[in-house]
PDB file of C-alpha atoms in Angstrom:
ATOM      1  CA  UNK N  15     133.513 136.355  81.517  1.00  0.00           C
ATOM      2  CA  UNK N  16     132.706 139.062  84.006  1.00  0.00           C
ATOM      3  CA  UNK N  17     129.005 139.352  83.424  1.00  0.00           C
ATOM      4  CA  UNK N  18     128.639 135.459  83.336  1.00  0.00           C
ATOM      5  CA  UNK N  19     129.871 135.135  86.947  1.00  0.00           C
ATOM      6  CA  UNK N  20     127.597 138.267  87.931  1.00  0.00           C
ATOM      7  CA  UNK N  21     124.925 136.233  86.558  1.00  0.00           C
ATOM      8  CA  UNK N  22     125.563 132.738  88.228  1.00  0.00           C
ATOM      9  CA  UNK N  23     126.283 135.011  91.081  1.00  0.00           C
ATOM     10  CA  UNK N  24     122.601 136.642  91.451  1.00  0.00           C
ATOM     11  CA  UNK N  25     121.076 133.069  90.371  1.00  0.00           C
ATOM     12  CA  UNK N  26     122.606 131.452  93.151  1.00  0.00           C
ATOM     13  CA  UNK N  27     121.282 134.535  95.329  1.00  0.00           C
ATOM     14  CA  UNK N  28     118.102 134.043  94.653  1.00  0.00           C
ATOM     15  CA  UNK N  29     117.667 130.499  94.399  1.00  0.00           C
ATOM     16  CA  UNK N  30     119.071 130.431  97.909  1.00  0.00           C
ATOM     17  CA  UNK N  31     116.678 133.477  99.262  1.00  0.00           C
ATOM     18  CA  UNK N  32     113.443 131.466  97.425  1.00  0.00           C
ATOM     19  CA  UNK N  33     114.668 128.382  99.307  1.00  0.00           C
ATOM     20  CA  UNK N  34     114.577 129.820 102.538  1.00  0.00           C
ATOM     21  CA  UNK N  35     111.484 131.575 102.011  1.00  0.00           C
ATOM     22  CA  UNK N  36     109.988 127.696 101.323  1.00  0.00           C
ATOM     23  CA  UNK N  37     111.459 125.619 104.023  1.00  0.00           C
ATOM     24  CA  UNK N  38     109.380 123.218 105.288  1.00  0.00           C
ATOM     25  CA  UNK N  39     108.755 123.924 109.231  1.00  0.00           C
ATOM     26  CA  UNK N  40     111.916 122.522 111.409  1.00  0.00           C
ATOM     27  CA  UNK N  41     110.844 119.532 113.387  1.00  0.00           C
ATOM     28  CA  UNK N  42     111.001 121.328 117.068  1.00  0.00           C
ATOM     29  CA  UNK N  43     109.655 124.270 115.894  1.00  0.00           C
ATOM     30  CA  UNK N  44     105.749 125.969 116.404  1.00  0.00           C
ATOM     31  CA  UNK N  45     103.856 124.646 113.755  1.00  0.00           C
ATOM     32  CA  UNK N  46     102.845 127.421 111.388  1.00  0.00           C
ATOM     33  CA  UNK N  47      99.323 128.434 111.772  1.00  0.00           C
ATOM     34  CA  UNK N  48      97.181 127.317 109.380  1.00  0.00           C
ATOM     35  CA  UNK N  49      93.658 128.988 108.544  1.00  0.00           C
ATOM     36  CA  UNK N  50      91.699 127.470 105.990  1.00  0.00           C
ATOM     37  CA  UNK N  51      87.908 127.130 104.925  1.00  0.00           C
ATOM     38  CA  UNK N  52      86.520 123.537 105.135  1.00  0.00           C
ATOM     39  CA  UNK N  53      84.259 121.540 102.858  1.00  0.00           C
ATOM     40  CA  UNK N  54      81.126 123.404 103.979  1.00  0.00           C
ATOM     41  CA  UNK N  55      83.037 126.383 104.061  1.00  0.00           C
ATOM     42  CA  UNK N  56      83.607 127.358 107.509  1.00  0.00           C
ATOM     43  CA  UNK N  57      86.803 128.536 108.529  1.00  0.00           C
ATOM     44  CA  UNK N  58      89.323 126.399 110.424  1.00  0.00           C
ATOM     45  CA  UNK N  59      92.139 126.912 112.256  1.00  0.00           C
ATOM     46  CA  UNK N  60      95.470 125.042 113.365  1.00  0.00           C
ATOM     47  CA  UNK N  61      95.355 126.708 116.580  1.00  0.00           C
ATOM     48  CA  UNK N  62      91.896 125.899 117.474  1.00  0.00           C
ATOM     49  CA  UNK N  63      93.379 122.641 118.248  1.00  0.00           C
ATOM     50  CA  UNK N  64      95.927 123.266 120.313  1.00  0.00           C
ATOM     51  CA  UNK N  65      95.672 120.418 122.915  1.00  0.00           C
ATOM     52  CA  UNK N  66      94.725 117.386 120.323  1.00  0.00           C
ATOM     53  CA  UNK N  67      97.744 115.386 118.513  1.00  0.00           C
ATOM     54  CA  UNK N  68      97.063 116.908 114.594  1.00  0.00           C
ATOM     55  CA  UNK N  69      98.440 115.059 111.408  1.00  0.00           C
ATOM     56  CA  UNK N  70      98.207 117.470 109.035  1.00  0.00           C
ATOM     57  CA  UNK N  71      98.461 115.660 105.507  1.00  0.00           C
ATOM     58  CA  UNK N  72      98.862 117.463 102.488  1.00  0.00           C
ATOM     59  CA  UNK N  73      97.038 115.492  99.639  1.00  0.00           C
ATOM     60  CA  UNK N  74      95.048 115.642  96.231  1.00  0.00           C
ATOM     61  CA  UNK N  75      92.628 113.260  94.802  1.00  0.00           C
ATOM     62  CA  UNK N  76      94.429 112.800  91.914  1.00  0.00           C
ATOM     63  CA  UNK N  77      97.550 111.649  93.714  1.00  0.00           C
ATOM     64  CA  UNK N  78      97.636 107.960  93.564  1.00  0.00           C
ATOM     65  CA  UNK N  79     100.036 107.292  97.149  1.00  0.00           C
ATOM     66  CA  UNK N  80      97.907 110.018  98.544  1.00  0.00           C
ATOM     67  CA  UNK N  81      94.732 108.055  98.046  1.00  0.00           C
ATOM     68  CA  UNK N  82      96.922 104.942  99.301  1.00  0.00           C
ATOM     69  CA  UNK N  83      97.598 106.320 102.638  1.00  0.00           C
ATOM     70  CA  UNK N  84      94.007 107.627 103.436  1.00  0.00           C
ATOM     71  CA  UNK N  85      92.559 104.569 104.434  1.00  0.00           C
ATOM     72  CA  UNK N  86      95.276 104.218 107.250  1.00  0.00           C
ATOM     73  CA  UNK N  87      94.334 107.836 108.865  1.00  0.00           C
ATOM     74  CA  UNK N  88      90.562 107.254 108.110  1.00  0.00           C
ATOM     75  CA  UNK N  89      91.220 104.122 111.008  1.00  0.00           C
ATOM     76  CA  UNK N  90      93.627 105.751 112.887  1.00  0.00           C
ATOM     77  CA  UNK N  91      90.990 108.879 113.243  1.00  0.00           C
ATOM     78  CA  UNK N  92      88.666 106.761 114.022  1.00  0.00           C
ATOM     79  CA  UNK N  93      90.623 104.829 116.836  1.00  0.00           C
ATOM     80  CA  UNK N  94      92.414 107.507 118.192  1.00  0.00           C
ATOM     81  CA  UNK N  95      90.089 110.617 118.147  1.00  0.00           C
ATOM     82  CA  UNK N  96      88.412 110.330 121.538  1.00  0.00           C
ATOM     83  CA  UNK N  97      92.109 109.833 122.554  1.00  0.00           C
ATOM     84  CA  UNK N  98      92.941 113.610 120.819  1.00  0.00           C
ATOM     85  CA  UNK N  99      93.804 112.602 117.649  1.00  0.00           C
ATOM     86  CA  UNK N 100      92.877 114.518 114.734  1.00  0.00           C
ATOM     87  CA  UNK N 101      93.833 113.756 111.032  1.00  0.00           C
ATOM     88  CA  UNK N 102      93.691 117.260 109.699  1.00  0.00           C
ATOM     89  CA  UNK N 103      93.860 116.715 105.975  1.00  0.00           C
ATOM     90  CA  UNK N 104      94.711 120.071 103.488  1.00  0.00           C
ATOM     91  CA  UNK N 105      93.736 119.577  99.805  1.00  0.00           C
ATOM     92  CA  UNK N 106      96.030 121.787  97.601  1.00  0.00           C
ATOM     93  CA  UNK N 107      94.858 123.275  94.269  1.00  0.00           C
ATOM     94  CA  UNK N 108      91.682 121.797  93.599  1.00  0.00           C
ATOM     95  CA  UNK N 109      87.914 122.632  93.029  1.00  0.00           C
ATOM     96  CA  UNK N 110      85.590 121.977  95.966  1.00  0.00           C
ATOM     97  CA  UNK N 111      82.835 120.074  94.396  1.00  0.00           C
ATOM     98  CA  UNK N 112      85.861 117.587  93.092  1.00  0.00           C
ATOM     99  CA  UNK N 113      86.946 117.065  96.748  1.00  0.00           C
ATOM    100  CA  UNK N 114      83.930 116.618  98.298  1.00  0.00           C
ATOM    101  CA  UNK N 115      82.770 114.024  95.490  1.00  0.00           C
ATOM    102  CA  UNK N 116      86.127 112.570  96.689  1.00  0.00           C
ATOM    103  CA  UNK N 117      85.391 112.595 100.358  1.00  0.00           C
ATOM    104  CA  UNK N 118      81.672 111.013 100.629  1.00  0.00           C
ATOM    105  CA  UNK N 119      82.829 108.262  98.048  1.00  0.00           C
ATOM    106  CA  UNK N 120      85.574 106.929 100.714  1.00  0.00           C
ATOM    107  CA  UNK N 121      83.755 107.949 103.336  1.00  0.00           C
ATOM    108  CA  UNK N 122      86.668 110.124 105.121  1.00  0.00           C
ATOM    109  CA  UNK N 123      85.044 111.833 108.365  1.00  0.00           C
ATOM    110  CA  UNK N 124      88.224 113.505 108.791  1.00  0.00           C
ATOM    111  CA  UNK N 125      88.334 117.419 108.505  1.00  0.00           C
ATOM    112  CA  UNK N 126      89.337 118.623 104.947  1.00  0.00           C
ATOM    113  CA  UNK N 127      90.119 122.004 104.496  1.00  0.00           C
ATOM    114  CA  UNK N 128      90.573 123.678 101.029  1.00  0.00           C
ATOM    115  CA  UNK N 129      93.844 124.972  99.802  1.00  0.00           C
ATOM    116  CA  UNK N 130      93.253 126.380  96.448  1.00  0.00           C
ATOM    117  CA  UNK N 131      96.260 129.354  96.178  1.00  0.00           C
ATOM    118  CA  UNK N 132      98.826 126.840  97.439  1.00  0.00           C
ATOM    119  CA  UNK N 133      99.650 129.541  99.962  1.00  0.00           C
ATOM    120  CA  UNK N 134      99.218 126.900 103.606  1.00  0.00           C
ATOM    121  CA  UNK N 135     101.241 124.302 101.444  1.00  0.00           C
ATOM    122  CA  UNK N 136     103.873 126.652 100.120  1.00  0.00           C
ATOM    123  CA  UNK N 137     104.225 127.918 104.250  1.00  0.00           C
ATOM    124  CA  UNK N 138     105.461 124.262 104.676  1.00  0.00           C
ATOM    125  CA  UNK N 139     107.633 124.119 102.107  1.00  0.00           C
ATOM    126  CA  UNK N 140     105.276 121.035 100.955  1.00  0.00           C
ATOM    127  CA  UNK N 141     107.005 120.131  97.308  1.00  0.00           C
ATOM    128  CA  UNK N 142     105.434 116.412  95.918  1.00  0.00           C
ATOM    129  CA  UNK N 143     103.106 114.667  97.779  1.00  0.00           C
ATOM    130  CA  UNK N 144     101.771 113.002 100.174  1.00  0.00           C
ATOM    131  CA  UNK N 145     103.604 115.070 102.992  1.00  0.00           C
ATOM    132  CA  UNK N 146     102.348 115.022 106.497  1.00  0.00           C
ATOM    133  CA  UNK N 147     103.065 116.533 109.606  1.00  0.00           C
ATOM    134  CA  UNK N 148     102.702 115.754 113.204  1.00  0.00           C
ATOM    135  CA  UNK N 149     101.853 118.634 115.532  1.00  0.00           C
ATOM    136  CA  UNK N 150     101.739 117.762 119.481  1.00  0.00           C
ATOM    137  CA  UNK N 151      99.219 119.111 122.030  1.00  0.00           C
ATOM    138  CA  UNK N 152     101.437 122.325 122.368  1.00  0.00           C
ATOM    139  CA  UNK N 153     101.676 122.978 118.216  1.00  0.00           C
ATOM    140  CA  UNK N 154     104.681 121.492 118.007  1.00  0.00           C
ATOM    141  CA  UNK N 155     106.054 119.891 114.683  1.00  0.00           C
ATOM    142  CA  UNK N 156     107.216 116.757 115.822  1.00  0.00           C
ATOM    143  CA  UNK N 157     107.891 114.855 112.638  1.00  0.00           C
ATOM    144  CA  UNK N 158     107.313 115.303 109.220  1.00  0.00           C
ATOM    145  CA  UNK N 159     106.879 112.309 106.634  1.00  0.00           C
ATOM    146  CA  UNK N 160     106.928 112.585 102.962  1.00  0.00           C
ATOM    147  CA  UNK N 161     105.384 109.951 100.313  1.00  0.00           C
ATOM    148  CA  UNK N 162     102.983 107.263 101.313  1.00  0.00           C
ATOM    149  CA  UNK N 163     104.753 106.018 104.462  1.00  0.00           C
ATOM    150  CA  UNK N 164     101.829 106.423 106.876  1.00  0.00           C
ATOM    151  CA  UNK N 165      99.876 102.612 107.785  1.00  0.00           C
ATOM    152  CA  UNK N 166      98.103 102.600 110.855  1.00  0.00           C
ATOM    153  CA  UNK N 167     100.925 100.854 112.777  1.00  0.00           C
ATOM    154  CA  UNK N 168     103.285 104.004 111.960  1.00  0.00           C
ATOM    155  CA  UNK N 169      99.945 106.284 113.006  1.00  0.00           C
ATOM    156  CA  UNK N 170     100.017 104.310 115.926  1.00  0.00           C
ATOM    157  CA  UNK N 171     103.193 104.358 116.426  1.00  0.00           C
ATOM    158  CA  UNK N 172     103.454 107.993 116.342  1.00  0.00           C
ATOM    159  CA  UNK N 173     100.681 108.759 118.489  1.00  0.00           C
ATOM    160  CA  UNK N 174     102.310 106.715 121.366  1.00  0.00           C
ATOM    161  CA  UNK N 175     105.405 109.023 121.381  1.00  0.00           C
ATOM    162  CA  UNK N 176     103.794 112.135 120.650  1.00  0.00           C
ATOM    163  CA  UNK N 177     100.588 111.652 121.962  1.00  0.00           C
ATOM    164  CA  UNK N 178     100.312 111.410 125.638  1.00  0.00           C
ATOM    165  CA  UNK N 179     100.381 114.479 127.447  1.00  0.00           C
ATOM    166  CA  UNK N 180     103.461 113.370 129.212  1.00  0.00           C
ATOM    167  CA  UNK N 181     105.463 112.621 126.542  1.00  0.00           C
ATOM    168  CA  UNK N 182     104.289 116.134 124.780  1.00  0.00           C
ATOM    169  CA  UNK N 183     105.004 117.893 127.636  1.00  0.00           C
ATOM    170  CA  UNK N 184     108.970 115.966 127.305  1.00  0.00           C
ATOM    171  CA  UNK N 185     109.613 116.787 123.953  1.00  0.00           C
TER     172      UNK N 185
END
């Protein structure tokens, strides 16, 4: 019986050390820097926009909500962006060519950044998706919505309380 409780007693260990090594990023907290080579292959960074409102949506083209939502931060982008609004949109796993195909078909104009070791995604604990994350204008994650919840009123929405430089400077 001994060995048996040693055993359940190391599982539990290291489930609960891998779990904390995957949290997702606290809402409150500095969002964790992500740097990540775009469509045409130039690197991007997180901090580089520092001052803008970023959703950063976690997504892949064969995810059927993910696909769903797009169409919502394509308008929202395009509403919002001379406001400071940018939809910064983090493919996980997949082949470039596949993506881009992807991208001119809908017509995103969004930046897309690659993903392809799972390493940005695994940093925020991202498990299932869509999942999306709103960073202020001082890198702050402000919320952080999983499955196809985001329309354009709830982009809207979110850009109102997050995206003035008053209320970012409040939070």
């Amino acid at each position: 019986m001994k060995p048996v409780c040693c055993a359940v007693y190391v599982l539990i260990l290291l489930v609960g050390l891998l779990g904390m090594a995957s949290r997702p990023p606290l809402v409150g907290s500095p969002a964790p820097e992500i740097i990540l080579k775009d469509l045409q292959g130039h690197e991007m960074k997180l901090s580089d926009l520092r001052g803008k409102v970023v959703l950063v949506n976690f997504w892949a083209t064969w995810c059927k909500p993910c696909k769903e939502e797009m169409p919502a931060m394509q308008a929202s982008y395009d509403k919002l962006r001379d406001q400071g609004f940018v939809v910064l949109a983090v493919n996980e796993l997949e082949d470039t060519e596949r993506v881009i195909d992807h991208v001119r078909t809908h017509g995103h104009t969004f930046p897309v950044v690659m993903d392809q070791d799972n390493r940005i995604a695994n940093r925020y604990g991202v498990v299932g998706l869509p999942v999306s994350f709103l960073v202020d204008r001082q890198g702050i994650v402000r919320e952080r919505i999983a499955g196809n919840l985001l329309t354009e009123p709830r982009i809207a929405e979110l850009f109102a309380q997050y995206g003035t430089v008053s209320a970012s400077a409040q939070h």
